[in-house]
Amino acid sequence: MAAPSGSQSSSDDLLLYHCDSSFFSMKVRLALAVKGLSYKKRTVLFPIQENFEPWYMRLDPAGLVPLLVHDGKVISESTRIVDYVDTVFHDRGPRLAPPVDTDLGRRVRHFRDLLDGLPVELYTYGTVYHPDLAKDSSFPGILRRKARTALGPSTAQRLHDMAAMHPDLAEAYTRKANKVAERTREREDRGLIEKLLNELEVVLDEVEKELGERKKEKDASGQQQWLCGESFTAADVMLSCLLHRLKFVGLSHRSTQKRPLLAAYYLQSQKFPPFKAEVMYTTNMPYVFVRNLPGLIRKTAGPKLVVWAAMIVAVAAVATVALKY
């Protein structure tokens, strides 16, 4: 992809379709924040499966979230979006993926590929279907039960029904229904989830070893270090968000609790301003619910009076949460 100069592209033209609690949305919001890019947001409401609505499927036939729209171009999949903004806005903020003809670039490429290949969605929903695999999860039990119901056969059936209702999208809906059914089978397969979690630990062992190299460099130079060097890169986007998700679903005992350098890295990430702004809040479920409540009511109820009432309730709930913490 050729990289146009900064004067040819404006971040004001960026529109991000995202979901607050979506792991892949976290990655993109974090990358945009590190680059210092301004953009417009539109929340896609997962509780009502808004990403399956015809208007969204016409934007992205895969029904994936997040989705970036820029200058009439639609870019899907979080890794592709991060690469896109890093290339198009190469002169804004740090390079997230440095040239691979440098030592830093080669390290970033290796660890990014390694981490991007992890099936985070199955770690998340594997603990929904098999809660005993998790310890000290922050995922509320009621949401676990709701998620399991929403992700079951009824969703695949709904997609098949949508295919019949919208002939122009029939192929996309059928493909999505088959994907949902396949994912459901994988989530239910306890043996598969345990195997994937064991493989995750092998990857994290390699990351812990690499962080040991960065610690030596920090001890020698006194400079703060991230996974691959002094700068926060695309590899850190993935690793920091991964650790945050693993903690949320109750898998810290497989990650930071047994790897001291990884634990120190996660603490460092939590103090990093872009991470604090775009990722940390996602595990505060009351806050996320309140943020999305007006949109949910607007979509399901419609009348403006109801929306205003919901906003009043939202303000009261935020105040309650703030006072509690």
Short mmCIF file of C-alpha atoms in Angstrom, two decimals:
data_model
loop_
_atom_site.label_atom_id
_atom_site.label_comp_id
_atom_site.label_asym_id
_atom_site.label_seq_id
_atom_site.Cartn_x
_atom_site.Cartn_y
_atom_site.Cartn_z
CA MET A 1 0.00 0.00 0.00
CA ALA A 2 1.52 3.31 -1.05
CA ALA A 3 1.74 5.86 1.71
CA PRO A 4 0.38 9.27 0.77
CA SER A 5 1.75 12.32 2.48
CA GLY A 6 0.01 13.74 5.53
CA SER A 7 -1.27 16.73 3.52
CA GLN A 8 -3.25 14.42 1.24
CA SER A 9 -5.17 12.62 3.96
CA SER A 10 -7.00 14.05 6.94
CA SER A 11 -7.86 12.04 10.03
CA ASP A 12 -11.00 14.17 10.28
CA ASP A 13 -12.39 11.94 7.53
CA LEU A 14 -12.01 8.78 9.63
CA LEU A 15 -15.16 7.06 10.87
CA LEU A 16 -14.77 4.07 13.17
CA TYR A 17 -17.58 1.60 13.77
CA HIS A 18 -16.70 -0.05 17.05
CA CYS A 19 -18.00 -1.68 20.22
CA ASP A 20 -16.65 -0.57 23.61
CA SER A 21 -16.03 -4.07 24.96
CA SER A 22 -14.90 -5.68 21.70
CA PHE A 23 -11.29 -6.87 21.99
CA PHE A 24 -10.60 -6.03 18.36
CA SER A 25 -12.15 -2.58 18.76
CA MET A 26 -9.82 -1.98 21.72
CA LYS A 27 -6.83 -2.68 19.48
CA VAL A 28 -7.90 -0.16 16.87
CA ARG A 29 -8.87 2.58 19.33
CA LEU A 30 -5.52 2.14 21.09
CA ALA A 31 -3.61 2.34 17.81
CA LEU A 32 -5.48 5.49 16.76
CA ALA A 33 -4.76 7.07 20.15
CA VAL A 34 -1.04 6.23 19.97
CA LYS A 35 -0.92 7.78 16.50
CA GLY A 36 -2.68 10.87 17.86
CA LEU A 37 -5.43 10.71 15.22
CA SER A 38 -8.82 12.34 15.64
CA TYR A 39 -11.79 10.45 14.25
CA LYS A 40 -15.53 10.03 14.52
CA LYS A 41 -16.99 7.02 16.33
CA ARG A 42 -20.18 5.11 15.90
CA THR A 43 -20.99 2.41 18.44
CA VAL A 44 -22.24 -0.91 17.07
CA LEU A 45 -24.51 -2.41 19.70
CA PHE A 46 -23.59 -6.05 20.29
CA PRO A 47 -26.49 -6.78 22.70
CA ILE A 48 -28.94 -6.36 19.82
CA GLN A 49 -26.49 -7.80 17.25
CA GLU A 50 -26.51 -4.57 15.27
CA ASN A 51 -23.59 -5.82 13.18
CA PHE A 52 -26.00 -8.29 11.57
CA GLU A 53 -28.41 -5.62 10.40
CA PRO A 54 -28.62 -5.11 6.61
CA TRP A 55 -27.12 -1.61 6.68
CA TYR A 56 -24.01 -2.96 8.41
CA MET A 57 -23.73 -6.14 6.32
CA ARG A 58 -23.74 -3.92 3.24
CA LEU A 59 -20.73 -2.09 4.65
CA ASP A 60 -18.97 -5.35 5.52
CA PRO A 61 -20.49 -8.63 4.30
CA ALA A 62 -18.51 -10.45 7.01
CA GLY A 63 -20.33 -8.49 9.72
CA LEU A 64 -17.06 -7.80 11.54
CA VAL A 65 -16.46 -5.15 14.19
CA PRO A 66 -14.54 -2.84 14.12
CA LEU A 67 -14.80 -1.23 10.70
CA LEU A 68 -13.00 1.89 9.47
CA VAL A 69 -14.30 4.17 6.71
CA HIS A 70 -11.89 6.69 5.18
CA ASP A 71 -12.29 8.68 1.97
CA GLY A 72 -14.95 6.26 0.75
CA LYS A 73 -12.82 3.19 1.51
CA VAL A 74 -14.06 0.55 3.95
CA ILE A 75 -11.36 -1.34 5.86
CA SER A 76 -12.27 -4.32 8.03
CA GLU A 77 -10.34 -6.58 10.43
CA SER A 78 -8.40 -4.93 13.24
CA THR A 79 -4.90 -5.82 12.02
CA ARG A 80 -5.62 -4.44 8.54
CA ILE A 81 -7.06 -1.26 10.06
CA VAL A 82 -3.97 -0.71 12.23
CA ASP A 83 -1.72 -1.24 9.18
CA TYR A 84 -3.85 1.14 7.15
CA VAL A 85 -3.69 4.07 9.57
CA ASP A 86 0.00 3.43 10.24
CA THR A 87 0.73 3.61 6.51
CA VAL A 88 -1.59 6.39 5.39
CA PHE A 89 -0.72 8.54 8.39
CA HIS A 90 2.94 7.53 8.46
CA ASP A 91 3.97 11.06 9.45
CA ARG A 92 1.59 11.26 12.40
CA GLY A 93 2.82 9.87 15.69
CA PRO A 94 5.19 6.90 16.03
CA ARG A 95 5.41 4.14 13.45
CA LEU A 96 3.57 1.15 14.86
CA ALA A 97 5.20 -1.22 12.39
CA PRO A 98 8.78 -0.02 11.77
CA PRO A 99 10.55 -1.10 8.55
CA VAL A 100 11.47 -4.77 8.60
CA ASP A 101 15.00 -4.03 7.43
CA THR A 102 15.76 -2.86 10.98
CA ASP A 103 16.26 -4.98 14.11
CA LEU A 104 13.28 -3.28 15.74
CA GLY A 105 11.10 -3.86 12.69
CA ARG A 106 11.98 -7.55 12.57
CA ARG A 107 11.19 -8.02 16.26
CA VAL A 108 7.89 -6.21 15.89
CA ARG A 109 6.93 -8.32 12.87
CA HIS A 110 7.77 -11.57 14.67
CA PHE A 111 5.88 -10.84 17.87
CA ARG A 112 3.00 -9.19 16.15
CA ASP A 113 2.48 -12.20 13.90
CA LEU A 114 2.84 -14.51 16.88
CA LEU A 115 0.29 -12.62 19.00
CA ASP A 116 -2.14 -11.79 16.19
CA GLY A 117 -2.46 -15.51 15.49
CA LEU A 118 -3.91 -16.21 18.93
CA PRO A 119 -7.65 -17.10 18.99
CA VAL A 120 -8.66 -14.46 21.56
CA GLU A 121 -12.35 -14.88 20.77
CA LEU A 122 -12.16 -18.53 21.82
CA TYR A 123 -10.34 -17.65 25.06
CA THR A 124 -13.14 -15.21 25.85
CA TYR A 125 -16.11 -17.39 25.02
CA GLY A 126 -14.39 -20.61 26.02
CA THR A 127 -14.62 -19.34 29.60
CA VAL A 128 -18.30 -18.53 29.01
CA TYR A 129 -19.04 -22.14 28.05
CA HIS A 130 -16.58 -23.61 30.58
CA PRO A 131 -16.50 -21.15 33.53
CA ASP A 132 -14.46 -23.51 35.71
CA LEU A 133 -11.46 -22.80 33.45
CA ALA A 134 -11.46 -19.21 34.74
CA LYS A 135 -10.40 -17.87 38.14
CA ASP A 136 -11.41 -14.47 39.56
CA SER A 137 -13.23 -13.48 36.40
CA SER A 138 -14.64 -9.94 36.15
CA PHE A 139 -17.21 -11.15 33.62
CA PRO A 140 -20.54 -10.97 35.52
CA GLY A 141 -22.37 -14.29 35.74
CA ILE A 142 -25.57 -12.85 34.32
CA LEU A 143 -23.68 -11.64 31.24
CA ARG A 144 -22.02 -15.04 30.85
CA ARG A 145 -25.43 -16.70 30.72
CA LYS A 146 -26.77 -14.05 28.35
CA ALA A 147 -23.74 -14.37 26.07
CA ARG A 148 -24.07 -18.14 25.89
CA THR A 149 -27.72 -17.85 24.88
CA ALA A 150 -27.02 -15.11 22.34
CA LEU A 151 -24.18 -17.07 20.77
CA GLY A 152 -26.13 -20.29 20.44
CA PRO A 153 -28.13 -21.86 17.60
CA SER A 154 -30.74 -19.07 17.69
CA THR A 155 -28.21 -16.63 16.25
CA ALA A 156 -27.40 -18.90 13.31
CA GLN A 157 -31.13 -19.36 12.69
CA ARG A 158 -31.70 -15.62 12.77
CA LEU A 159 -29.01 -15.17 10.13
CA HIS A 160 -30.64 -17.78 7.90
CA ASP A 161 -33.93 -15.93 8.33
CA MET A 162 -32.22 -12.66 7.37
CA ALA A 163 -30.85 -14.36 4.25
CA ALA A 164 -34.40 -15.15 3.16
CA MET A 165 -35.55 -11.59 3.90
CA HIS A 166 -32.71 -9.88 2.02
CA PRO A 167 -31.89 -11.75 -1.21
CA ASP A 168 -29.12 -9.31 -2.13
CA LEU A 169 -27.32 -10.29 1.10
CA ALA A 170 -28.31 -13.97 1.12
CA GLU A 171 -24.80 -15.23 0.41
CA ALA A 172 -23.26 -13.02 3.12
CA TYR A 173 -25.86 -14.01 5.71
CA THR A 174 -25.53 -17.71 4.92
CA ARG A 175 -21.77 -17.52 5.16
CA LYS A 176 -22.04 -15.71 8.50
CA ALA A 177 -24.57 -18.26 9.81
CA ASN A 178 -22.20 -21.10 8.97
CA LYS A 179 -19.35 -19.28 10.69
CA VAL A 180 -21.45 -18.72 13.83
CA ALA A 181 -22.41 -22.41 13.92
CA GLU A 182 -18.76 -23.42 13.53
CA ARG A 183 -17.69 -21.07 16.33
CA THR A 184 -20.40 -22.45 18.61
CA ARG A 185 -19.09 -25.99 18.11
CA GLU A 186 -15.56 -24.82 18.89
CA ARG A 187 -16.64 -23.02 22.06
CA GLU A 188 -18.46 -26.10 23.30
CA ASP A 189 -15.38 -28.30 22.74
CA ARG A 190 -13.70 -28.24 26.14
CA GLY A 191 -10.73 -30.25 24.90
CA LEU A 192 -10.09 -27.70 22.15
CA ILE A 193 -10.29 -24.76 24.56
CA GLU A 194 -7.85 -26.40 26.98
CA LYS A 195 -5.46 -27.15 24.12
CA LEU A 196 -5.61 -23.53 22.94
CA LEU A 197 -4.95 -22.25 26.46
CA ASN A 198 -1.91 -24.51 26.77
CA GLU A 199 -0.63 -23.19 23.45
CA LEU A 200 -1.21 -19.64 24.71
CA GLU A 201 1.12 -20.29 27.62
CA VAL A 202 3.89 -21.39 25.25
CA VAL A 203 3.58 -18.07 23.42
CA LEU A 204 3.58 -16.12 26.68
CA ASP A 205 6.72 -17.95 27.78
CA GLU A 206 8.44 -16.63 24.65
CA VAL A 207 7.13 -13.13 25.38
CA GLU A 208 8.42 -13.36 28.97
CA LYS A 209 11.85 -14.31 27.64
CA GLU A 210 11.83 -11.33 25.26
CA LEU A 211 10.82 -9.00 28.08
CA GLY A 212 13.89 -10.30 29.91
CA GLU A 213 16.02 -8.93 27.05
CA ARG A 214 14.26 -5.57 27.31
CA LYS A 215 14.92 -5.52 31.07
CA LYS A 216 18.64 -5.91 30.42
CA GLU A 217 18.49 -2.99 28.00
CA LYS A 218 16.59 -0.88 30.51
CA ASP A 219 19.08 -1.70 33.27
CA ALA A 220 21.91 -0.66 30.92
CA SER A 221 20.38 2.50 29.46
CA GLY A 222 17.82 3.60 32.03
CA GLN A 223 15.23 4.02 29.25
CA GLN A 224 11.67 2.66 29.50
CA GLN A 225 11.21 -0.43 27.37
CA TRP A 226 8.20 -2.03 25.71
CA LEU A 227 8.04 -5.49 24.15
CA CYS A 228 10.42 -4.83 21.27
CA GLY A 229 12.25 -1.67 22.29
CA GLU A 230 11.76 1.85 23.61
CA SER A 231 8.75 2.66 21.42
CA PHE A 232 5.17 1.39 21.74
CA THR A 233 4.51 -0.60 18.56
CA ALA A 234 1.85 -2.76 16.91
CA ALA A 235 3.20 -5.71 18.94
CA ASP A 236 2.43 -3.77 22.12
CA VAL A 237 -1.05 -2.91 20.86
CA MET A 238 -1.78 -6.62 20.67
CA LEU A 239 0.02 -7.69 23.87
CA SER A 240 -1.39 -5.00 26.16
CA CYS A 241 -4.96 -5.60 24.95
CA LEU A 242 -4.49 -9.37 25.23
CA LEU A 243 -3.38 -9.15 28.86
CA HIS A 244 -6.33 -6.89 29.65
CA ARG A 245 -8.76 -9.36 28.10
CA LEU A 246 -7.20 -12.37 29.86
CA LYS A 247 -7.53 -10.61 33.21
CA PHE A 248 -11.17 -9.74 32.52
CA VAL A 249 -12.21 -13.29 31.66
CA GLY A 250 -10.31 -14.81 34.60
CA LEU A 251 -7.20 -16.17 32.88
CA SER A 252 -4.53 -14.17 34.72
CA HIS A 253 -3.46 -17.40 36.41
CA ARG A 254 -2.29 -18.50 32.96
CA SER A 255 -0.59 -15.20 32.11
CA THR A 256 0.62 -12.47 34.47
CA GLN A 257 0.35 -14.31 37.79
CA LYS A 258 3.09 -16.77 36.84
CA ARG A 259 5.29 -14.44 34.77
CA PRO A 260 6.71 -11.48 36.75
CA LEU A 261 8.01 -9.55 33.74
CA LEU A 262 4.65 -9.88 31.99
CA ALA A 263 2.95 -8.64 35.18
CA ALA A 264 5.27 -5.60 35.29
CA TYR A 265 4.59 -4.95 31.60
CA TYR A 266 0.83 -4.98 32.20
CA LEU A 267 1.18 -2.51 35.08
CA GLN A 268 3.24 -0.26 32.82
CA SER A 269 0.57 -0.50 30.12
CA GLN A 270 -2.14 0.59 32.56
CA LYS A 271 -0.21 3.82 33.19
CA PHE A 272 0.22 4.54 29.46
CA PRO A 273 -2.20 7.43 28.64
CA PRO A 274 -3.62 6.01 25.37
CA PHE A 275 -4.23 2.64 27.05
CA LYS A 276 -5.89 4.31 30.04
CA ALA A 277 -8.18 6.29 27.74
CA GLU A 278 -9.20 3.62 25.23
CA VAL A 279 -8.87 0.24 26.96
CA MET A 280 -8.99 0.44 30.76
CA TYR A 281 -12.65 1.44 31.00
CA THR A 282 -13.86 -1.60 29.08
CA THR A 283 -13.79 -3.86 32.15
CA ASN A 284 -16.03 -1.48 34.13
CA MET A 285 -19.25 -3.15 33.04
CA PRO A 286 -21.68 -0.75 34.79
CA TYR A 287 -19.95 2.16 33.06
CA VAL A 288 -20.01 0.46 29.65
CA PHE A 289 -23.68 -0.38 30.11
CA VAL A 290 -24.49 3.23 30.95
CA ARG A 291 -22.56 4.49 27.92
CA ASN A 292 -24.60 2.28 25.62
CA LEU A 293 -27.99 2.55 27.32
CA PRO A 294 -29.30 5.55 25.34
CA GLY A 295 -28.40 3.89 22.06
CA LEU A 296 -30.01 0.62 23.08
CA ILE A 297 -33.23 2.33 24.04
CA ARG A 298 -33.23 4.48 20.92
CA LYS A 299 -32.85 1.38 18.76
CA THR A 300 -35.43 -0.69 20.60
CA ALA A 301 -37.97 1.93 21.74
CA GLY A 302 -37.52 4.94 19.52
CA PRO A 303 -39.45 7.81 21.13
CA LYS A 304 -37.28 10.77 22.11
CA LEU A 305 -38.90 10.99 25.52
CA VAL A 306 -37.69 7.51 26.37
CA VAL A 307 -34.17 8.35 25.21
CA TRP A 308 -34.04 11.44 27.38
CA ALA A 309 -35.30 9.43 30.35
CA ALA A 310 -32.57 6.85 29.72
CA MET A 311 -29.93 9.56 29.63
CA ILE A 312 -31.11 10.86 33.01
CA VAL A 313 -30.89 7.34 34.43
CA ALA A 314 -27.45 6.99 32.85
CA VAL A 315 -26.15 10.14 34.54
CA ALA A 316 -27.46 8.93 37.88
CA ALA A 317 -25.86 5.51 37.38
CA VAL A 318 -22.49 7.02 36.44
CA ALA A 319 -22.60 9.17 39.55
CA THR A 320 -23.34 6.10 41.65
CA VAL A 321 -20.44 4.15 40.12
CA ALA A 322 -18.09 7.10 40.52
CA LEU A 323 -18.96 7.47 44.19
CA LYS A 324 -18.51 3.73 44.73
CA TYR A 325 -15.01 3.66 43.28
#
